[in-house]
Amino acid sequence: MILRIALPLALMSSLVNAQDVERRIDALLSRMTLEEKLGQMSQSTSMRTPISEPIRDEIRKGRWGSFLNAGSPADRAEAQRIALKESRLGIPLVFGRDVIHGYHTIFPIPLGQSASWDPELIRDAARIAAREAAGEGIQWTFAPMIDIARDPRWGRVAETLGEDPYLTSALGAAMVRGFQGGSLASPDAVAACAKHYVGYGAAEGGRDYNSTWIPEILLRQVYLPSFRAARDAGVATFMTSFNALNGVPATGNRFTLRQVLRDEWKYDGMVVSDYTAVTEMIPHGYAADNADAAREAALAGVDMEMVSTTYFDHMKALIQSKQVDAKLIDDAVRNILRLKFRLGLFDNRPQPAAETRPVAEALDTARRLAVESVVLLKNEGNLLPISASIGKVAVIGPLADSPTDQMGTWVMDGRAQDVQTPLAALRRMLGPDRLVYARALRNSRDNTHDGFAAAADAARNADLALLFLGEEQILSGEAHSRAFLTLPGAQEALVEEIAKAGKPIVAVILAGRPLTFQGASSRAGAVLYAWHPGTMGGPAIADLLFGRAAPSGKLTITFPRTVGQVPIYYSHLNTGRPPSPGELGIPMGNPVEPKGYTSKYLDVDFTPEYPFGYGLSYTAFEYSNLRLSGATLRSGGTLTVSADVANTGTREADEVAQFYIRDLVASVVQPVRALKGFRRVHLKPGEKQTVQFTLTANDLAFYNEQAKLVTEPGRFQVWVAPDSARGVPGEFTLE
Ligand code: GLC
């Protein structure tokens, strides 16, 4: 009897295509010389405009499989023509680029985007970025960056989606789907890249590229899940990270690259090193020389070497001396060719040569995402939104009118002339007679007070002072870690000067990381945190300030009171001596009855300034009536947790309801809270909605002492909450 399984047509065709691709790879591989194979494994950044004769010649010889961050659309089209028409085997190039949060249309930095808690909108933004990049001949973006970061001193926290693995997994997978679209072969799709694999965000001291020590339990519980989610979303490539992970550089780490990625996750995509990360195994003290570095990277399973040339220079000798098996080279080239086949590069994928410009739909999406990314941290006496009938507003600070800074870190193709600044948007909204602008400082690092008098004067002659504070772009991103989190330059002094005018102050903070700004916050009646909001940040901020939009952003990274608390994050362990809320100062007990021997500080409240998940609105939301579908969850069963969210205020708005659990007793202690779900609700004044979350036993699994994923029976707490510090509680038992 023949068992006929009727597979869906789409699945059938993809299986056929996959088999066809493997056949084509085999056929091509059998014709390639070793030098051509090593060429495919090499990525260069050395293309210039116009393309030099040596580079033309190298492309003809198959010296490079890819270029990154190089050339114009026309250069890329010419280089592709040479590869396809003038090289021996006509193997196409793949062009990679850091399209991290937009191409020409720049969206908020990823840390800002994540504060929207809106996977669909984040996916749409990535889709637009892919369309714009592919429209200029880019086929591969080095994004999403899905490192988990719990240290705002690290400059690259700007590129992350925050501190939580569950949320980063959901949003990172949304970006993968946005970049790659329905088919990689579509001319408007780009291959995504899960980076930086893995543990990079745990750099000691928050200092970029620094060592990371992450026990396997923690690696699997916190740092790997977002990469597994990207793999499950079909991410086409991975990038290895710069850091040494438990003493072994990630670019030579056979545990993460072979055992986890290939053996456990069965990943068949392509792995690229980070920029010269292969040769950096020498200063790491892991490789003796370039040949040794090439050997370690190849044995670990790095398919393509970014910028350094150890593969091309040393692999032939390594194979001849049997230090590397030629089969490993064939495996790497298969992964590279598979990517190129999947991208349609062997099947006449267009290679556009012209430059493009953002379209209205892209700018509208950028504005919406910028609005949803902004977090309202403070709003005393409902100072915001500002009344449209206000007399005059003093706009103060360099970041009110700084297009490049507003776009944030990792922007290669965003055009400053496309950026709409807050000052421009406010001028359009208020007109020239109701707005006065005082830059006050040359830039965010400026320590001079020369501009203070004019700024104070502007505040005195206005009804409200709008202070734009924060960090320039150059203080954020790669290799830009800071030991302090304060407002740079003389900004706090500027706030004090403006406060003397005695007018209401609204602070709008543009930054690439959580900052500490108690002084400014104490003087301002309201504080909006706008991150680096991208091309349309100005109109978005103006809409929020004047109530044309209502803030709904929620923090995805904990804000410390002071840098001395770092690392500080919501999903922490309880310790054996948890401090009580508000516990502070030197205990007044006596030696006989010791008091205050708890895990706190003497000089600052141990709680954060603002917790993960925190964000205010122009209305008020009330959480109530939590109920469970049962008191017990049995293996194989489900448990539904419901609660009501009501808009008890006077304005229509969105709210992101969060769902947390706590495993009260386990063989490896579990955090005081762990995010397991979230829902965006839109409520009119007086309206109430029930939000529901469904749990299975798998949702409660954790890694035990043997780093195996297990579930253990016992009591669990749950919350449906507005942030990680509050919420309506409940309890159930897992049997
Ligand atoms: C950089 C970054 C990486 C980026 C790559 C290419 O050093 O670490 O995120 O994609 O090099 O620019």
Coordinates of C-alpha atoms in Angstrom, one line a residue, residues 99-102 122-123 125-131 141-145 172-184 188-193:
V99 CA 20.6 48.7 7.2
I100 CA 20.0 48.7 10.9
H101 CA 17.0 50.9 11.4
G102 CA 16.3 52.2 7.9
I122 CA 8.4 47.1 13.4
R123 CA 8.0 44.4 10.7
A125 CA 9.5 49.3 9.0
A126 CA 11.9 46.6 8.2
R127 CA 9.9 45.8 5.0
I128 CA 10.3 49.4 3.9
A129 CA 14.0 49.4 4.7
A130 CA 14.4 46.2 2.7
R131 CA 12.5 47.7 -0.3
T141 CA 21.5 43.6 5.7
F142 CA 23.5 43.0 8.9
A143 CA 20.4 43.2 11.0
P144 CA 18.5 42.5 13.3
M145 CA 20.9 43.1 16.1
G172 CA 13.7 40.4 16.3
A173 CA 11.7 37.8 14.5
A174 CA 9.4 40.5 13.2
M175 CA 12.4 42.3 11.8
V176 CA 13.5 39.1 10.1
R177 CA 10.1 38.7 8.5
G178 CA 10.1 42.3 7.4
F179 CA 13.5 42.3 5.8
Q180 CA 13.1 38.9 4.1
G181 CA 9.4 39.3 3.1
G182 CA 7.6 36.3 1.6
S183 CA 10.5 35.1 -0.5
L184 CA 14.2 35.9 -0.5
D188 CA 12.4 43.8 -2.8
A189 CA 13.7 41.3 -0.2
V190 CA 17.1 41.3 1.6
A191 CA 18.7 38.5 3.6
A192 CA 18.6 39.3 7.3
C193 CA 21.5 38.6 9.7

